[in-house]
PDB file of N, CA and C in Angstrom:
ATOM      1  N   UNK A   1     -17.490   1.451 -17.750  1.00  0.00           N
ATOM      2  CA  UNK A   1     -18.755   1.694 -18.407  1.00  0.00           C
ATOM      3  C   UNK A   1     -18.753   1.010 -19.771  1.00  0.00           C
ATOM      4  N   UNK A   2     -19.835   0.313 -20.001  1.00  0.00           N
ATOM      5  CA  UNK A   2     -20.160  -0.037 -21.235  1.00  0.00           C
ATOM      6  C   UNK A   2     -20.449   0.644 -22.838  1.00  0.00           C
ATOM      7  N   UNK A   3     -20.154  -0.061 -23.600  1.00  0.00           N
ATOM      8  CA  UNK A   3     -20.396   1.295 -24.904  1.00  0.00           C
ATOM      9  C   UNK A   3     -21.904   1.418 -24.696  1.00  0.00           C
ATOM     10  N   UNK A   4     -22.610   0.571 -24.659  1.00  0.00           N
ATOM     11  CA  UNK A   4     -24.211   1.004 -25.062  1.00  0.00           C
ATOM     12  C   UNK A   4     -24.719   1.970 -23.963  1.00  0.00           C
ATOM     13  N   UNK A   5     -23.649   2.048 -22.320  1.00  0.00           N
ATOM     14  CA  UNK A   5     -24.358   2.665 -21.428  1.00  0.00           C
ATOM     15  C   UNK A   5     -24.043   3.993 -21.938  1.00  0.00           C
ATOM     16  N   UNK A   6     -22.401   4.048 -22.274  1.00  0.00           N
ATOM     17  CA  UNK A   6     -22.256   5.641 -22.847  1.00  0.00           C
ATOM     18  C   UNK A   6     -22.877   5.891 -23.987  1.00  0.00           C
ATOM     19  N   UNK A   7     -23.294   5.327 -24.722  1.00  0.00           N
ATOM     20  CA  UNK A   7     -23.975   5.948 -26.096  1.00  0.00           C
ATOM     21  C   UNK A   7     -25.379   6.481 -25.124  1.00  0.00           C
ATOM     22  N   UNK A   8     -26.136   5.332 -24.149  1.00  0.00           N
ATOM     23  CA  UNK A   8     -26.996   5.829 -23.385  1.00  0.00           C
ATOM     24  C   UNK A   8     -27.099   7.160 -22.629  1.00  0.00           C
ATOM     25  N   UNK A   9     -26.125   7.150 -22.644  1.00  0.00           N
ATOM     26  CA  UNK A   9     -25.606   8.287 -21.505  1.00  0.00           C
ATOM     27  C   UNK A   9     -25.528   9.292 -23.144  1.00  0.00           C
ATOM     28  N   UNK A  10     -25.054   9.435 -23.382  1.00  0.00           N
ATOM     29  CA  UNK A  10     -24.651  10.950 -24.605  1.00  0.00           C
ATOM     30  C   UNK A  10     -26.178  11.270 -25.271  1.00  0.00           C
ATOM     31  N   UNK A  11     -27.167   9.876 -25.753  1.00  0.00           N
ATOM     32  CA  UNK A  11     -28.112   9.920 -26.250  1.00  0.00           C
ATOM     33  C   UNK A  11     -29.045  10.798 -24.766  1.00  0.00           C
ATOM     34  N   UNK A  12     -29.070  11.229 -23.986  1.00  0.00           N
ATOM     35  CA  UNK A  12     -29.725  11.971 -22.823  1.00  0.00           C
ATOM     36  C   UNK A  12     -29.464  12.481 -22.609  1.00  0.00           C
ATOM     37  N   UNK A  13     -27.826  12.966 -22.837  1.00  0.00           N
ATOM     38  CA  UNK A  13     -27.450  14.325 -22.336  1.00  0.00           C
ATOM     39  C   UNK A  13     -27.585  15.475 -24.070  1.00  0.00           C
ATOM     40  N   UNK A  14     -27.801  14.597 -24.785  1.00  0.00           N
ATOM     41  CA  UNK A  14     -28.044  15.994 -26.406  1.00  0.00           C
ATOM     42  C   UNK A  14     -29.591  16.046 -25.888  1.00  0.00           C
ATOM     43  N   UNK A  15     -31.157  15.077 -25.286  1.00  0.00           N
ATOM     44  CA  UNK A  15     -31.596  15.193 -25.440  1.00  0.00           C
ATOM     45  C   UNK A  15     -32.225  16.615 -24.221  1.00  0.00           C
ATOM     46  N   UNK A  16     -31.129  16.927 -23.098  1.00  0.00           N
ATOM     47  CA  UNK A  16     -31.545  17.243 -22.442  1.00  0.00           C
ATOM     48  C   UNK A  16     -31.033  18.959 -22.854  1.00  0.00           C
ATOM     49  N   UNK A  17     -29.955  19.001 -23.659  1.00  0.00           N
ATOM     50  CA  UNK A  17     -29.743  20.145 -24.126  1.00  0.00           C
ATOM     51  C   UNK A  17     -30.466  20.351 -25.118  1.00  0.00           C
ATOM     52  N   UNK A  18     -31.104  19.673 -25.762  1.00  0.00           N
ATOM     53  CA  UNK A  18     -31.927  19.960 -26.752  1.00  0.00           C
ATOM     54  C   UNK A  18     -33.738  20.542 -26.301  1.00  0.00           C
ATOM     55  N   UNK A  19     -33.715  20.294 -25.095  1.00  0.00           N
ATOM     56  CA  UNK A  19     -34.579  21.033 -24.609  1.00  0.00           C
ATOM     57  C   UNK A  19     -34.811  22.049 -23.568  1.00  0.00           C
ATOM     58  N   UNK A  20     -33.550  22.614 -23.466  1.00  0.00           N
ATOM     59  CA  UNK A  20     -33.690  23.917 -22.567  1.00  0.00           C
ATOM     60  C   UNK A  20     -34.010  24.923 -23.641  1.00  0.00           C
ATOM     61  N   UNK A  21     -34.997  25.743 -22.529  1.00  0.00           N
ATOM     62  CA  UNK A  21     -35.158  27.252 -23.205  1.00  0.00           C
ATOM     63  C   UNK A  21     -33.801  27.970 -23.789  1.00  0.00           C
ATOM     64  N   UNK A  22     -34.473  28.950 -23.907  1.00  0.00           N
ATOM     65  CA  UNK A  22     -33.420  29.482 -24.712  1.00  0.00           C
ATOM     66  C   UNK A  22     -32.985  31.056 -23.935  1.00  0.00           C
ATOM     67  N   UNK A  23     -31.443  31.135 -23.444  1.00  0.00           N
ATOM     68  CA  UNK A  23     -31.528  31.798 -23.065  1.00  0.00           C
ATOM     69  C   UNK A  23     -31.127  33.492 -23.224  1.00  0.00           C
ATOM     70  N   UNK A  24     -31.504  34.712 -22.352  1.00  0.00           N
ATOM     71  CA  UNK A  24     -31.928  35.516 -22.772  1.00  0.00           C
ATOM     72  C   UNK A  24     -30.460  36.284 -22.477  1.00  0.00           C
ATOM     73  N   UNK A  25     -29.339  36.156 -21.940  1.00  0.00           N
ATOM     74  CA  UNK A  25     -28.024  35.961 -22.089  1.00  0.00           C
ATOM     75  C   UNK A  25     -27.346  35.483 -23.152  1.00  0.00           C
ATOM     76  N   UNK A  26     -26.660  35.633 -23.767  1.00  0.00           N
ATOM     77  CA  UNK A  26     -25.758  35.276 -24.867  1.00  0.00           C
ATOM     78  C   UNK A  26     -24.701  34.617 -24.193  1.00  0.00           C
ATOM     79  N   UNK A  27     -24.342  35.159 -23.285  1.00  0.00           N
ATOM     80  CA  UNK A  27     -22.887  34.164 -22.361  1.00  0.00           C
ATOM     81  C   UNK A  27     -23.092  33.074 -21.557  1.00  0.00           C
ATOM     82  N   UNK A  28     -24.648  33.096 -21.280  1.00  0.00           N
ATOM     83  CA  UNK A  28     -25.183  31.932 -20.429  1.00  0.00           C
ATOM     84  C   UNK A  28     -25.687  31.032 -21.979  1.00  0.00           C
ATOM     85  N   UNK A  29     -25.872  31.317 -22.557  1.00  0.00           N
ATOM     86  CA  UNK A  29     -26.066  30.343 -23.580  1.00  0.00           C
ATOM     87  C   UNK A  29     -24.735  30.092 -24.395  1.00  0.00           C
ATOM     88  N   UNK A  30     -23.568  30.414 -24.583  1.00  0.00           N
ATOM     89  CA  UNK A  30     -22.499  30.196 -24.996  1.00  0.00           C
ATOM     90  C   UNK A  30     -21.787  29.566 -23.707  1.00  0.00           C
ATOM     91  N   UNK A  31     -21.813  29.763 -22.404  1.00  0.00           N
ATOM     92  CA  UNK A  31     -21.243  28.938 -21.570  1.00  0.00           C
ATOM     93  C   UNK A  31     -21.857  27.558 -21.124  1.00  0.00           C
ATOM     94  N   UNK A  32     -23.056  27.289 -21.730  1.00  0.00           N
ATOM     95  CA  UNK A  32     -24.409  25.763 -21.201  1.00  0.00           C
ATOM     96  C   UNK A  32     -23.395  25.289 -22.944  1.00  0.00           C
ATOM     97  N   UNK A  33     -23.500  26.170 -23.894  1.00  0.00           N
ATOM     98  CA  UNK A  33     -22.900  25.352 -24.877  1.00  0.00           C
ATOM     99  C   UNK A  33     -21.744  24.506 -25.121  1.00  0.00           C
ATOM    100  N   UNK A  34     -20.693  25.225 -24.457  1.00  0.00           N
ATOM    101  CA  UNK A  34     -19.021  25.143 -24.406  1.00  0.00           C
ATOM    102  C   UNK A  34     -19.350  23.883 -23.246  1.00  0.00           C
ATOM    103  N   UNK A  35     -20.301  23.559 -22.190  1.00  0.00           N
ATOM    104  CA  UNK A  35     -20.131  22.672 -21.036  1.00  0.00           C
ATOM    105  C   UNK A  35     -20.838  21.411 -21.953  1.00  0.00           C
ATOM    106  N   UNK A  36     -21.879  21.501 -22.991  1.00  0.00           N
ATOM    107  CA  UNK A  36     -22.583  20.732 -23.265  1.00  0.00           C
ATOM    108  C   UNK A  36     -21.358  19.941 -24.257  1.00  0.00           C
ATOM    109  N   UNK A  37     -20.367  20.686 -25.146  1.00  0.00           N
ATOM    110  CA  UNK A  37     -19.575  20.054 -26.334  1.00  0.00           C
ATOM    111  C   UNK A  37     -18.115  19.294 -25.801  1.00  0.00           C
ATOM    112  N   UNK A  38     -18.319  19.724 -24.344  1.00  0.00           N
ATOM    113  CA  UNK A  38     -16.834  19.446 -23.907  1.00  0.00           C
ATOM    114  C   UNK A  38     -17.226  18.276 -23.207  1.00  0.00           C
ATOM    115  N   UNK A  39     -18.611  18.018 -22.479  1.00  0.00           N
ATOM    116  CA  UNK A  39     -19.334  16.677 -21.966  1.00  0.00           C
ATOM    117  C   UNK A  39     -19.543  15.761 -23.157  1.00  0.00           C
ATOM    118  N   UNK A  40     -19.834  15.795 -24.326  1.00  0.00           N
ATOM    119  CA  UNK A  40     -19.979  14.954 -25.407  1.00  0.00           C
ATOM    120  C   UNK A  40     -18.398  14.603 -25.675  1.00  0.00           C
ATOM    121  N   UNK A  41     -17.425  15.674 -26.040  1.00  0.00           N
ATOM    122  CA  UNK A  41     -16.124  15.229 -26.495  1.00  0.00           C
ATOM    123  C   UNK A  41     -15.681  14.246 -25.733  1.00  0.00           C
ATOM    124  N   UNK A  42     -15.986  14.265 -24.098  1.00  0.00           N
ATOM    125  CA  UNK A  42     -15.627  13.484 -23.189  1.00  0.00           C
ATOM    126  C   UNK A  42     -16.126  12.304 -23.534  1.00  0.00           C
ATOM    127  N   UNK A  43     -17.265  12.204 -23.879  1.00  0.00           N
ATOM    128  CA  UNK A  43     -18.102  10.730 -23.515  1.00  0.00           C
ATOM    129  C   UNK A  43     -17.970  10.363 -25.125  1.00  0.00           C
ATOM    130  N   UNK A  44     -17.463  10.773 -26.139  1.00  0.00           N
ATOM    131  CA  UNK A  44     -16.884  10.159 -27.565  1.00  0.00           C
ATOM    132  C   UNK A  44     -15.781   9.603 -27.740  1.00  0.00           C
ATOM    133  N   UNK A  45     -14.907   9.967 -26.503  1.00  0.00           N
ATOM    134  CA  UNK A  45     -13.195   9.930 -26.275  1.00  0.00           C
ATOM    135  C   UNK A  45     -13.521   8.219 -25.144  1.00  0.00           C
ATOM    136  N   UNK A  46     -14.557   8.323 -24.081  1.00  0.00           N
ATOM    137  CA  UNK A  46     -14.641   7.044 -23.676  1.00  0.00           C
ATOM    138  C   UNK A  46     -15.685   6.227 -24.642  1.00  0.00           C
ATOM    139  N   UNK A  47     -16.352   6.304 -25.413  1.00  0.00           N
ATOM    140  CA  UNK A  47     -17.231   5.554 -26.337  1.00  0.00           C
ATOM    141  C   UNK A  47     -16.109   5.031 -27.290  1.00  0.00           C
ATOM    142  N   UNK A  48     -15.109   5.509 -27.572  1.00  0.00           N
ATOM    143  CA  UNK A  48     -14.193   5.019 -28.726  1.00  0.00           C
ATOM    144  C   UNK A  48     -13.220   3.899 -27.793  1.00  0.00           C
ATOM    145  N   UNK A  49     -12.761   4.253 -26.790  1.00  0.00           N
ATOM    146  CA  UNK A  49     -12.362   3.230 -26.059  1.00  0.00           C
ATOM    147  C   UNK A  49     -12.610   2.206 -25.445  1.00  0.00           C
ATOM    148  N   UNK A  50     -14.292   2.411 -25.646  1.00  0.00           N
ATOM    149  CA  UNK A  50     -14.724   1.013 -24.830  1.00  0.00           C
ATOM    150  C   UNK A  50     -15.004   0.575 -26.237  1.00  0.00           C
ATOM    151  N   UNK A  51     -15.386   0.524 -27.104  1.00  0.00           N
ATOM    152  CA  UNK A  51     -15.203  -0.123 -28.780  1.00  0.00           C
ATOM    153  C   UNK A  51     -14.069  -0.212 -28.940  1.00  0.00           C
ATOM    154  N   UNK A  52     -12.828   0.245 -28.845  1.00  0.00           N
ATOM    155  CA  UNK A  52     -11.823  -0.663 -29.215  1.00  0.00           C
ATOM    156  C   UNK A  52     -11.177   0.246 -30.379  1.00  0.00           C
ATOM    157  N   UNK A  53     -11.592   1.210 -30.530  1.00  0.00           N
ATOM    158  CA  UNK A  53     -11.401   2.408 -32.070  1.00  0.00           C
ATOM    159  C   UNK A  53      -9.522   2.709 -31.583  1.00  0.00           C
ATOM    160  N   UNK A  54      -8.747   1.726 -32.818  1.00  0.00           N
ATOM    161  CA  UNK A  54      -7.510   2.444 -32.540  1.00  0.00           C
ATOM    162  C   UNK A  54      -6.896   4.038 -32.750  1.00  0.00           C
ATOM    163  N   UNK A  55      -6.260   4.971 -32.295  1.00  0.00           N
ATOM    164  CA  UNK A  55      -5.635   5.851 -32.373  1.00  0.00           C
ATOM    165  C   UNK A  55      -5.224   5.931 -33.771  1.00  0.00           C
ATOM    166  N   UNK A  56      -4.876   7.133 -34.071  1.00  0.00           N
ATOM    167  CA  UNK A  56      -5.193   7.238 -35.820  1.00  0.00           C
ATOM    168  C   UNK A  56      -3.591   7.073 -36.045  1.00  0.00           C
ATOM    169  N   UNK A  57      -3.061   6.542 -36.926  1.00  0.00           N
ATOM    170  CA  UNK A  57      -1.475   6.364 -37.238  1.00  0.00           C
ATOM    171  C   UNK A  57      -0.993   7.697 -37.243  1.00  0.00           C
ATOM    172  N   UNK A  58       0.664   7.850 -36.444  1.00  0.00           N
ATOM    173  CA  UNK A  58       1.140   8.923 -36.511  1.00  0.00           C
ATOM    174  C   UNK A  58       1.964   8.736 -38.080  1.00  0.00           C
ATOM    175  N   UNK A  59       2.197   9.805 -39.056  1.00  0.00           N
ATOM    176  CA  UNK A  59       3.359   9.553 -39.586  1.00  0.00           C
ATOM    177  C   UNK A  59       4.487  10.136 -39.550  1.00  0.00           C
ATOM    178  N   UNK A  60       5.027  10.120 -38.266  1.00  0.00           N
ATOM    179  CA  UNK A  60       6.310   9.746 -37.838  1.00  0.00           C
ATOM    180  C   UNK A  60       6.784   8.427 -38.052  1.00  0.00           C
ATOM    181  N   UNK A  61       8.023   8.451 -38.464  1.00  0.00           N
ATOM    182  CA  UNK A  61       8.849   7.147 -39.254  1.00  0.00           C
ATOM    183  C   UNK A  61       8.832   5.921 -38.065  1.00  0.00           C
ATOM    184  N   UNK A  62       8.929   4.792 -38.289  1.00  0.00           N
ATOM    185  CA  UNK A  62       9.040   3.922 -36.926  1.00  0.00           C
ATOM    186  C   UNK A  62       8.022   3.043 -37.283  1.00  0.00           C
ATOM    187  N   UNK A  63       7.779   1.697 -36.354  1.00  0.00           N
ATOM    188  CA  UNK A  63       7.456   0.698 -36.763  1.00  0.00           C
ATOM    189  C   UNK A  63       6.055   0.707 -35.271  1.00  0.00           C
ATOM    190  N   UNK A  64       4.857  -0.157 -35.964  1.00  0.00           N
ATOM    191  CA  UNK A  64       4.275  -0.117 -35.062  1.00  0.00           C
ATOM    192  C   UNK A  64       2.860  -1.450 -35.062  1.00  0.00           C
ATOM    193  N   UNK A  65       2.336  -1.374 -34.297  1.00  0.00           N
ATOM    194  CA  UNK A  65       1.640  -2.971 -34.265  1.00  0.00           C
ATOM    195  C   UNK A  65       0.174  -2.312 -33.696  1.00  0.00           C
ATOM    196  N   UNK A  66      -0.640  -2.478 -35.002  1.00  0.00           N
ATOM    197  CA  UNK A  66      -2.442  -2.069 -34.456  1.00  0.00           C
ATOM    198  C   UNK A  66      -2.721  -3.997 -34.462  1.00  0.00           C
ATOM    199  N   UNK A  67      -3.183  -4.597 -33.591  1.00  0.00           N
ATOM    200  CA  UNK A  67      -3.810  -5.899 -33.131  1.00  0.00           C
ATOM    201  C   UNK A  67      -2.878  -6.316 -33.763  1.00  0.00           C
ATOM    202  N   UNK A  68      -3.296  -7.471 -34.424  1.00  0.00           N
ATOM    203  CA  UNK A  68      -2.375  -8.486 -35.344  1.00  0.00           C
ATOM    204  C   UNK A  68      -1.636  -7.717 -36.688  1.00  0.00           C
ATOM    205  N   UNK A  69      -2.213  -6.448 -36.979  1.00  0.00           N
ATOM    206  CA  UNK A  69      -1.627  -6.135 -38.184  1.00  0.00           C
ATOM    207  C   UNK A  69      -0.584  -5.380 -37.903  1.00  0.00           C
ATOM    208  N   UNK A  70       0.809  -4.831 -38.578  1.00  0.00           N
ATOM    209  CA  UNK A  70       2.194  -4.964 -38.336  1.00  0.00           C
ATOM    210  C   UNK A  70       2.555  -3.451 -39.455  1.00  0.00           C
ATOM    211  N   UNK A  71       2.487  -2.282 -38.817  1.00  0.00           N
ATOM    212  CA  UNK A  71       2.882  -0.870 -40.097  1.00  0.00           C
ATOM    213  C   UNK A  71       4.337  -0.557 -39.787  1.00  0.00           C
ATOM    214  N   UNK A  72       4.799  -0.040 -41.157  1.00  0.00           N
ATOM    215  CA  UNK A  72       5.835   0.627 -40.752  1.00  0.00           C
ATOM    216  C   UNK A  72       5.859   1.816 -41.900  1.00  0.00           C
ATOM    217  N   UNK A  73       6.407   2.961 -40.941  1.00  0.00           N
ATOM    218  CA  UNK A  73       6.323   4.160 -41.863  1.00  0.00           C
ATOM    219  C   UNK A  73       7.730   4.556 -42.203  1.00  0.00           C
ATOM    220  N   UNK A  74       7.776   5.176 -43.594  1.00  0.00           N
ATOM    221  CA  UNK A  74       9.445   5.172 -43.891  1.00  0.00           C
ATOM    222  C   UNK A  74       9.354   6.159 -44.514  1.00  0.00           C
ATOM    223  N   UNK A  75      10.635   7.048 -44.504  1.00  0.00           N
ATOM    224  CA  UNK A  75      10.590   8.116 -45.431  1.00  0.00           C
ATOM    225  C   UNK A  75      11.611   7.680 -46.628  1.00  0.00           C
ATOM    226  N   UNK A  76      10.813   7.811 -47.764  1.00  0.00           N
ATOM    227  CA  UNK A  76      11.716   8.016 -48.754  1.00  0.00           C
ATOM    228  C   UNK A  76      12.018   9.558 -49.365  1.00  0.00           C
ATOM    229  N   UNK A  77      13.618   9.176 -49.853  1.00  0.00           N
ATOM    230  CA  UNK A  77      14.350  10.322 -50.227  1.00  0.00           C
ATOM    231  C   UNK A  77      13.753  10.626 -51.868  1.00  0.00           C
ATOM    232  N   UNK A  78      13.480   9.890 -52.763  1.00  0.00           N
ATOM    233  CA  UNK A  78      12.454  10.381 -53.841  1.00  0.00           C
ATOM    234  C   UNK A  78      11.100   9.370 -54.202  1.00  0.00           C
ATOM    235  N   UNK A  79      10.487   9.948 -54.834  1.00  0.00           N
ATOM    236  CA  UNK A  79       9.480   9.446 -55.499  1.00  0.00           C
ATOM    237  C   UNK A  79       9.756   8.681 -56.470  1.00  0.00           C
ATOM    238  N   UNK A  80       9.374   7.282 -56.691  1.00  0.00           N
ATOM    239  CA  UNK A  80       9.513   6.277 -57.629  1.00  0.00           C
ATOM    240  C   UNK A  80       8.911   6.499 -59.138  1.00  0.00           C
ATOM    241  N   UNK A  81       9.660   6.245 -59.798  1.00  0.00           N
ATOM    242  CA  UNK A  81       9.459   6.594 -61.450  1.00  0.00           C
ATOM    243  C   UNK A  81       8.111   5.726 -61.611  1.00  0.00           C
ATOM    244  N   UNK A  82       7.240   6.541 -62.351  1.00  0.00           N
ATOM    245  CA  UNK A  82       5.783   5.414 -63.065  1.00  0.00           C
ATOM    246  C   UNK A  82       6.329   4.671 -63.876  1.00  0.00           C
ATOM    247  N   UNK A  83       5.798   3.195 -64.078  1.00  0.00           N
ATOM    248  CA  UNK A  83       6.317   2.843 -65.308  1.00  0.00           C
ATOM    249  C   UNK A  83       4.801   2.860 -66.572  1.00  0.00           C
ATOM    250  N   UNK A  84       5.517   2.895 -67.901  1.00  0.00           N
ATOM    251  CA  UNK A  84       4.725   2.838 -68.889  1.00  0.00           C
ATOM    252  C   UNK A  84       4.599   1.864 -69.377  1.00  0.00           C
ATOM    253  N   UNK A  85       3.526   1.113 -69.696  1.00  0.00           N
ATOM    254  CA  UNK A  85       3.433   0.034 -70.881  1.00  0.00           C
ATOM    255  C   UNK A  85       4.124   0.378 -72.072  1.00  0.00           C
ATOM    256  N   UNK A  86       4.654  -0.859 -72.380  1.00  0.00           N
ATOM    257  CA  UNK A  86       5.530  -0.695 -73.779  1.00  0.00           C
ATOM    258  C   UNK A  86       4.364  -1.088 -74.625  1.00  0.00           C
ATOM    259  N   UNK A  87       4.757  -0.172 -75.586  1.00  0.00           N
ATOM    260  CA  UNK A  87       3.854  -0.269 -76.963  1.00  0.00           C
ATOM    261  C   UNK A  87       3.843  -1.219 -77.745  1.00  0.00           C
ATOM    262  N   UNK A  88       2.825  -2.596 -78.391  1.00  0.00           N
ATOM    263  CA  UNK A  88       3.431  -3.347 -79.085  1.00  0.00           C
ATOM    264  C   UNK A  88       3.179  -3.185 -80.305  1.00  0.00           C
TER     265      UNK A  88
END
């Protein structure tokens, strides 16, 4: 599927929850809700993948490659001293 078909697709499915009555159940309207947020999470999780949206950096230590660009995460044992301008 294409991104514009899933944005198509999500843009019809808020519009179609956005127009049901309202119902006179509290659990039937908390269960149309929980089906409606878990169908969007779905179709945001394939909308990010058909765009290309990389996975967010773990920081766990280790070396790793988003496209051409090249991270590496390291732990240091202290924090580096600021330095001050010397006064002239």
């Amino acid at each position: 599927m294409s991104a514009q078909a899933i944005a198509t697709e999500m843009r019809a499915e808020l519009r179609q929850f956005r127009r049901r009555t309202r119902y006179g159940d509290q659990a039937q309207w908390l269960e149309a809700k929980d089906s409606h947020c878990a169908m969007m999470e779905r179709l945001l999780a394939d909308l990010m993948r058909a765009i290309g949206t990389p996975a967010l950096l773990s920081m766990a230590p280790g070396h790793r490659t988003l496209g051409r660009r090249s991270v590496q995460v390291v732990i240091r044992d202290r924090v580096p001293a600021k330095r001050t301008a010397a006064r002239a």
